Coordinates of C-alpha atoms and ligand atoms in Angstrom, one line a residue:
M1496 CA 0.0 0.0 0.0
A1497 CA 1.3 3.5 -0.9
K1498 CA 2.1 5.7 2.0
V1499 CA 1.7 9.5 1.6
L1500 CA 3.2 11.9 4.1
I1501 CA 1.7 15.4 3.9
V1502 CA 3.5 18.4 5.3
A1503 CA 0.9 20.5 7.1
D1504 CA 0.7 24.0 5.9
I1505 CA 0.4 26.1 9.1
K1506 CA 0.3 29.9 9.0
Q1507 CA 0.2 32.0 12.1
G1508 CA -1.1 29.0 14.1
V1509 CA -3.8 28.1 11.7
L1510 CA -3.9 24.9 9.6
K1511 CA -4.5 25.9 5.9
G1512 CA -7.0 24.1 3.7
S1513 CA -4.3 22.5 1.4
T1514 CA -3.7 19.8 4.1
A1515 CA -7.2 18.4 3.7
E1516 CA -7.0 18.7 -0.2
L1517 CA -3.8 16.7 -0.2
S1518 CA -5.2 14.1 2.2
S1519 CA -8.3 13.7 0.1
K1520 CA -6.1 13.0 -3.0
A1521 CA -4.0 10.5 -1.0
K1522 CA -7.1 8.6 0.1
A1523 CA -8.5 8.7 -3.4
I1524 CA -5.4 6.9 -4.7
G1525 CA -5.8 4.3 -1.9
A1526 CA -2.8 5.4 0.2
E1527 CA -2.2 5.4 3.9
T1528 CA -2.0 9.0 5.0
A1529 CA 0.1 10.7 7.6
V1530 CA 0.8 14.4 8.3
V1531 CA 3.8 16.1 9.7
A1532 CA 3.2 19.4 11.6
I1533 CA 6.2 21.6 12.4
G1534 CA 6.2 24.6 14.6
S1535 CA 5.9 25.9 18.2
N1536 CA 2.9 25.4 20.4
I1537 CA 1.0 23.5 17.7
E1538 CA -0.3 20.6 19.8
S1539 CA -3.7 22.3 19.8
L1540 CA -3.9 21.7 16.1
I1541 CA -4.0 17.9 16.5
P1542 CA -7.8 17.7 16.2
D1543 CA -7.6 19.8 13.0
L1544 CA -4.9 17.5 11.6
V1545 CA -7.2 14.5 12.2
N1546 CA -10.2 16.3 10.7
A1547 CA -8.0 17.1 7.7
G1548 CA -7.9 13.4 6.9
S1549 CA -4.6 12.1 8.5
D1550 CA -4.3 8.7 10.2
T1551 CA -1.0 9.4 11.9
Q1552 CA 0.2 12.8 13.1
Y1553 CA 3.9 13.4 13.4
I1554 CA 4.4 16.5 15.6
A1555 CA 7.6 18.5 15.8
D1556 CA 6.8 21.1 18.4
D1557 CA 9.7 23.2 19.7
P1558 CA 10.4 26.9 20.3
S1559 CA 13.3 26.6 17.9
L1560 CA 10.8 25.7 15.1
E1561 CA 8.6 28.8 15.6
L1562 CA 9.9 30.6 12.5
F1563 CA 10.3 28.7 9.2
S1564 CA 13.8 27.8 8.3
A1565 CA 14.3 25.3 5.4
G1566 CA 17.1 23.2 7.1
P1567 CA 15.4 22.3 10.4
Y1568 CA 12.0 21.9 8.7
A1569 CA 13.5 19.5 6.1
S1570 CA 15.1 17.5 8.9
C1571 CA 11.7 17.1 10.6
V1572 CA 10.1 16.0 7.4
V1573 CA 12.9 13.5 6.7
D1574 CA 12.6 12.1 10.2
A1575 CA 8.8 11.6 9.8
A1576 CA 9.2 10.2 6.3
K1577 CA 11.7 7.6 7.6
Q1578 CA 9.5 6.6 10.6
F1579 CA 6.4 6.4 8.4
G1580 CA 8.1 4.6 5.5
A1581 CA 6.6 7.2 3.1
N1582 CA 7.0 6.7 -0.6
L1583 CA 5.2 10.0 -1.4
I1584 CA 5.9 13.2 0.5
W1585 CA 3.7 16.1 -0.5
F1586 CA 4.0 19.8 0.3
G1587 CA 1.2 22.2 -0.4
F1588 CA 2.1 25.2 -2.6
S1589 CA 3.9 27.8 -0.5
E1590 CA 7.2 29.5 -0.5
S1591 CA 8.3 27.4 2.5
G1592 CA 7.2 24.2 0.7
K1593 CA 9.3 25.2 -2.3
A1594 CA 12.3 25.9 -0.2
A1595 CA 12.2 22.7 1.9
A1596 CA 11.1 20.1 -0.7
P1597 CA 14.5 19.9 -2.6
R1598 CA 16.3 19.5 0.7
V1599 CA 14.1 16.7 1.8
A1600 CA 14.5 15.0 -1.6
A1601 CA 18.3 15.4 -1.4
Q1602 CA 18.5 13.9 2.1
L1603 CA 16.3 10.9 1.1
D1604 CA 17.9 10.5 -2.3
A1605 CA 14.4 10.8 -3.8
A1606 CA 13.0 12.4 -6.9
C1607 CA 11.6 15.9 -6.6
A1608 CA 8.9 17.5 -8.7
T1609 CA 7.3 20.9 -8.2
E1610 CA 3.9 22.2 -9.2
I1611 CA 2.4 18.8 -9.7
T1612 CA -1.2 18.8 -10.7
D1613 CA -1.8 15.0 -10.7
V1614 CA -0.2 11.8 -9.5
T1615 CA -1.0 8.2 -10.4
L1616 CA 0.3 4.9 -9.0
D1617 CA 0.6 1.7 -10.9
G1618 CA 2.0 -0.8 -8.4
D1619 CA 5.2 0.8 -7.3
Q1620 CA 5.4 3.0 -10.4
I1621 CA 4.8 6.7 -9.6
E1622 CA 3.8 9.1 -12.4
V1623 CA 3.1 12.8 -12.0
V1624 CA 1.7 15.5 -14.2
R1625 CA 3.0 19.1 -14.1
P1626 CA 2.9 22.2 -16.4
A1627 CA 6.0 23.2 -18.3
I1628 CA 7.0 26.1 -20.6
A1629 CA 4.8 28.6 -18.9
N1630 CA 1.8 26.2 -19.0
K1631 CA 2.0 25.7 -22.8
V1632 CA 2.3 21.9 -22.2
M1633 CA 1.6 19.5 -19.5
Q1634 CA 4.4 17.0 -18.8
R1635 CA 3.7 13.4 -17.7
I1636 CA 6.8 12.3 -15.8
K1637 CA 7.6 8.7 -14.9
V1638 CA 9.5 8.7 -11.6
N1639 CA 12.5 6.3 -11.5
T1640 CA 12.9 6.3 -7.7
D1641 CA 10.8 4.5 -5.0
Q1642 CA 10.3 7.8 -3.3
L1643 CA 9.0 11.2 -4.6
V1644 CA 9.0 14.5 -2.9
A1645 CA 6.5 16.8 -4.6
V1646 CA 5.1 20.4 -4.2
V1647 CA 1.5 20.3 -5.3
R1648 CA 0.2 23.2 -7.3
A1649 CA -2.4 25.4 -5.6
G1650 CA -5.9 24.2 -6.3
A1651 CA -4.8 21.0 -8.0
F1652 CA -6.8 18.7 -5.6
E1653 CA -10.1 19.2 -4.0
A1654 CA -10.9 18.4 -0.4
T1655 CA -13.5 15.7 0.0
E1656 CA -16.5 16.8 2.0
G1657 CA -16.6 15.2 5.4
I1658 CA -13.1 13.8 5.2
T1659 CA -11.7 12.7 8.6
G1660 CA -8.9 10.5 9.9
T1661 CA -7.8 8.8 13.1
E1662 CA -5.7 10.2 16.0
N1663 CA -2.3 8.5 16.3
V1664 CA 0.2 11.1 17.5
V1665 CA 3.9 10.5 17.2
K1666 CA 6.2 13.2 18.7
L1667 CA 9.4 14.1 16.9
S1668 CA 12.4 15.5 18.7
A1669 CA 13.6 18.9 17.5
P1670 CA 16.4 18.5 15.0
E1671 CA 20.0 19.2 15.9
T1672 CA 20.9 22.3 13.9
D1673 CA 24.2 23.9 13.0
L1674 CA 22.8 26.8 10.9
K1675 CA 25.1 29.3 9.2
A1676 CA 22.2 31.7 9.3
V1677 CA 19.3 31.9 11.7
I1678 CA 16.0 33.6 11.0
K1679 CA 15.3 36.0 13.9
E1680 CA 12.1 37.6 12.8
L1681 CA 9.6 37.5 10.0
I1682 CA 8.3 41.0 9.0
S1683 CA 4.8 40.5 7.4
D1684 CA 3.2 42.9 5.0
A1685 CA 1.9 45.7 7.2
S1686 CA -0.7 46.9 4.6
G1687 CA -3.4 44.8 6.2
E1688 CA -4.5 43.7 2.7
I1689 CA -5.7 40.2 2.1
D1690 CA -2.9 37.9 1.1
L1691 CA -3.4 36.7 -2.5
A1692 CA -2.4 33.2 -1.7
D1693 CA -5.1 32.9 1.0
A1694 CA -7.9 34.8 -0.8
D1695 CA -11.1 33.0 -1.8
V1696 CA -11.8 35.7 -4.3
V1697 CA -9.1 37.6 -6.3
V1698 CA -9.7 40.7 -8.4
S1699 CA -6.8 41.6 -10.7
V1700 CA -6.3 44.7 -12.7
G1701 CA -4.5 45.1 -16.0
R1702 CA -3.3 47.7 -18.4
G1703 CA -6.8 48.4 -19.5
A1704 CA -7.2 50.4 -16.3
K1705 CA -4.8 52.9 -17.8
D1706 CA -3.9 55.0 -14.7
Q1707 CA -4.1 55.3 -11.0
A1708 CA -7.8 56.3 -11.1
G1709 CA -8.5 53.1 -13.0
V1710 CA -6.6 51.0 -10.5
D1711 CA -8.4 52.6 -7.6
L1712 CA -11.7 51.9 -9.3
V1713 CA -11.0 48.2 -9.6
K1714 CA -9.5 48.1 -6.1
E1715 CA -12.9 49.4 -4.8
L1716 CA -14.5 46.3 -6.4
A1717 CA -12.0 44.1 -4.7
N1718 CA -12.8 45.8 -1.4
D1719 CA -16.5 45.3 -1.9
L1720 CA -15.9 41.6 -2.3
Q1721 CA -13.3 41.4 0.5
A1722 CA -11.1 40.0 -2.2
G1723 CA -7.4 39.8 -2.7
F1724 CA -6.2 42.5 -5.1
G1725 CA -3.7 41.5 -7.7
A1726 CA -2.4 42.7 -11.1
S1727 CA -0.8 41.8 -14.3
R1728 CA 2.8 42.4 -14.7
A1729 CA 2.1 45.5 -16.9
M1730 CA 0.7 47.2 -13.9
I1731 CA 3.7 46.2 -11.7
D1732 CA 6.2 47.4 -14.3
G1733 CA 4.1 50.6 -14.7
G1734 CA 4.7 51.3 -11.0
F1735 CA 1.0 51.1 -10.0
M1736 CA 1.3 48.2 -7.6
A1737 CA 4.0 46.3 -5.6
H1738 CA 5.6 43.2 -7.0
N1739 CA 4.0 41.0 -4.4
K1740 CA 0.7 41.7 -6.1
Q1741 CA 1.8 40.3 -9.5
V1742 CA -0.1 37.2 -10.6
G1743 CA 1.6 35.0 -13.2
Q1744 CA 4.6 33.0 -14.2
T1745 CA 7.0 35.3 -12.5
G1746 CA 4.6 36.4 -9.8
K1747 CA 2.1 34.5 -7.5
I1748 CA 0.2 31.4 -8.4
V1749 CA -3.4 31.6 -7.2
A1750 CA -6.3 29.3 -7.3
P1751 CA -9.3 31.0 -5.7
T1752 CA -12.9 30.1 -6.0
L1753 CA -13.4 33.2 -8.1
Y1754 CA -10.8 35.1 -10.1
M1755 CA -11.9 38.4 -11.8
A1756 CA -9.5 39.6 -14.6
I1757 CA -10.3 43.3 -15.3
G1758 CA -8.7 44.9 -18.3
I1759 CA -6.2 42.0 -18.6
S1760 CA -5.4 40.5 -22.1
G1761 CA -4.7 37.0 -20.9
A1762 CA -1.0 36.6 -22.0
I1763 CA 0.2 33.1 -21.4
Q1764 CA 2.5 34.3 -18.6
H1765 CA -0.5 35.7 -16.7
L1766 CA -2.6 32.6 -17.3
A1767 CA 0.2 30.5 -15.7
G1768 CA -0.6 32.1 -12.4
M1769 CA -4.4 31.9 -12.4
N1770 CA -5.9 29.3 -14.7
G1771 CA -6.3 26.9 -11.8
S1772 CA -9.0 29.2 -10.4
K1773 CA -12.4 27.5 -10.0
V1774 CA -14.4 30.2 -11.8
I1775 CA -12.9 33.0 -14.0
L1776 CA -14.7 36.1 -14.9
A1777 CA -13.1 38.5 -17.4
V1778 CA -14.0 42.1 -18.3
N1779 CA -12.3 43.3 -21.5
K1780 CA -13.4 45.6 -24.3
D1781 CA -11.8 43.4 -27.0
P1782 CA -14.0 40.4 -27.7
E1783 CA -10.9 38.6 -29.2
A1784 CA -8.8 39.0 -26.0
P1785 CA -7.3 35.6 -25.1
I1786 CA -8.5 35.9 -21.5
F1787 CA -12.0 34.9 -22.9
N1788 CA -10.5 31.5 -23.9
V1789 CA -10.1 30.5 -20.2
A1790 CA -13.0 32.6 -18.8
D1791 CA -16.2 30.9 -17.5
Y1792 CA -18.0 34.3 -17.7
G1793 CA -17.0 37.1 -20.0
I1794 CA -18.2 40.7 -20.2
V1795 CA -17.2 42.5 -23.4
G1796 CA -17.2 46.2 -22.4
D1797 CA -15.3 49.2 -21.1
L1798 CA -14.2 48.5 -17.5
F1799 CA -14.9 52.1 -16.6
E1800 CA -18.6 51.4 -17.3
V1801 CA -18.8 47.7 -16.3
V1802 CA -17.0 47.9 -12.9
P1803 CA -19.4 50.5 -11.4
I1804 CA -22.4 48.4 -12.6
L1805 CA -20.8 45.3 -11.0
R1806 CA -20.3 47.2 -7.7
E1807 CA -23.9 48.3 -7.7
E1808 CA -25.2 44.8 -8.3
I1809 CA -22.9 43.3 -5.7
K1810 CA -24.2 45.8 -3.1
K1811 CA -27.7 44.5 -3.7
V1812 CA -26.8 40.9 -2.8
Ligands
FAD1424 P1 -2.1 44.2 -22.1 O1 -1.6 43.0 -22.8 O2 -1.7 45.5 -22.7 O3 -3.7 44.1 -22.1 C1 -4.6 45.1 -21.7 C2 -6.0 44.6 -22.0 O4 -6.9 45.6 -21.5 C3 -6.3 44.4 -23.5 O5 -6.8 43.1 -23.7 C4 -7.3 45.5 -23.8 O6 -8.3 45.0 -24.8 C5 -7.9 45.7 -22.5 N1 -8.5 47.0 -22.3 C6 -8.0 48.2 -22.7 N2 -8.8 49.2 -22.3 C7 -9.9 48.6 -21.7 C8 -11.0 49.2 -21.1 N3 -11.2 50.5 -21.0 N4 -11.9 48.3 -20.6 C9 -11.7 46.9 -20.7 N5 -10.6 46.4 -21.2 C10 -9.7 47.2 -21.7 N6 2.6 39.0 -17.1 C11 1.8 38.8 -16.0 O7 0.7 39.3 -15.8 N7 2.4 38.0 -15.0 C12 3.6 37.5 -15.0 O8 4.0 36.8 -14.1 C13 4.4 37.7 -16.2 N8 5.6 37.1 -16.3 C14 6.3 37.3 -17.5 C15 7.5 36.7 -17.7 C16 8.2 36.8 -18.9 C17 9.5 36.1 -19.1 C18 7.6 37.7 -19.9 C19 8.4 37.8 -21.3 C20 6.4 38.3 -19.8 C21 5.7 38.2 -18.6 N9 4.5 38.8 -18.3 C22 3.8 38.5 -17.2 C23 4.0 39.8 -19.3 C24 3.0 39.3 -20.2 O9 3.6 38.8 -21.4 C25 2.0 40.5 -20.6 O10 2.8 41.5 -21.2 C26 1.2 41.1 -19.5 O11 0.5 40.1 -18.8 C27 0.2 42.0 -20.1 O12 -0.5 42.7 -19.1 P2 -2.0 43.2 -19.4 O13 -2.9 42.1 -19.9 O14 -2.4 44.0 -18.2 O15 -1.8 44.3 -20.6

């Protein structure tokens, strides 16, 4: 039986939804499922870890693990993977996952794949699917090792409703570390704006908004919806928004329930960051704009006319 170890995604003491999504996929392929949770004062999360679908919970709880540092985190994952006998080790899509996954793979002498969107097992043979060349193609990769460490692309798997596991807690000791650099403090974005990666709704603005007044108009729509506010690279390069708001190949990858692309053409590099969204709504005055090829709902029109109407309609709901 395949054994999947999922690395719990914990942010500011809260277990993120990707853990249940990954457990659901693990169960769907008939695997035994364990989770490894790493941090400080995280034992209170054990019920959440069980409810997210794990049957064994490896807990590395130590003050030295409060702030993410790839080396110690990787050591904890390797420890749990060895104890569990995992042949698949999955990280949710996050900066910390991307930083720790290759270290874990190197220590286990395992294959490593990032941004996977699917995984299949045929006996011991593992195959994964991942996008390549800015999403122009999907690669199917046959893994030639017994173990695979993978970072799963945001939104690739869905959580099964009512998923649950069983409590079987195994405590891990804090890793011995001899770090050349120690992270002392994490300074978070002080703007108070919703993090794009966590947002259930994302509204993004493109060059069609023309200037700051246009950007502010679209931002008001985002505020009405309590949505994350993103942008195409054109608006970042134009100096209208900070780089951490860029959605796309060289920006953030998001997979919200609803993505609204306002005045964005739909260049392949932008699509690479948002085409995993569950529902896509696009507003563009050009009916031939490529964004309409991926949109579930399209409004052909001038955003300066459409956005105020959308705001009015949303207020009525
Ligand atoms: P445009 O392509 O100029 O499109 C503007 C759209 O607005 C048009 O479709 C137009 O019809 C519409 N419009 C104009 N006026 C109105 C109006 N009044 N009402 C409604 N619609 C209107 N881009 C990203 O976004 N993210 C990335 O991560 C990224 N990485 C890149 C990496 C590389 C290596 C390269 C080469 C490019 C990358 N790009 C990225 C840039 C990308 O190729 C596009 O140039 C960019 O996405 C275009 O942004 P845009 O759609 O806002 O602008």
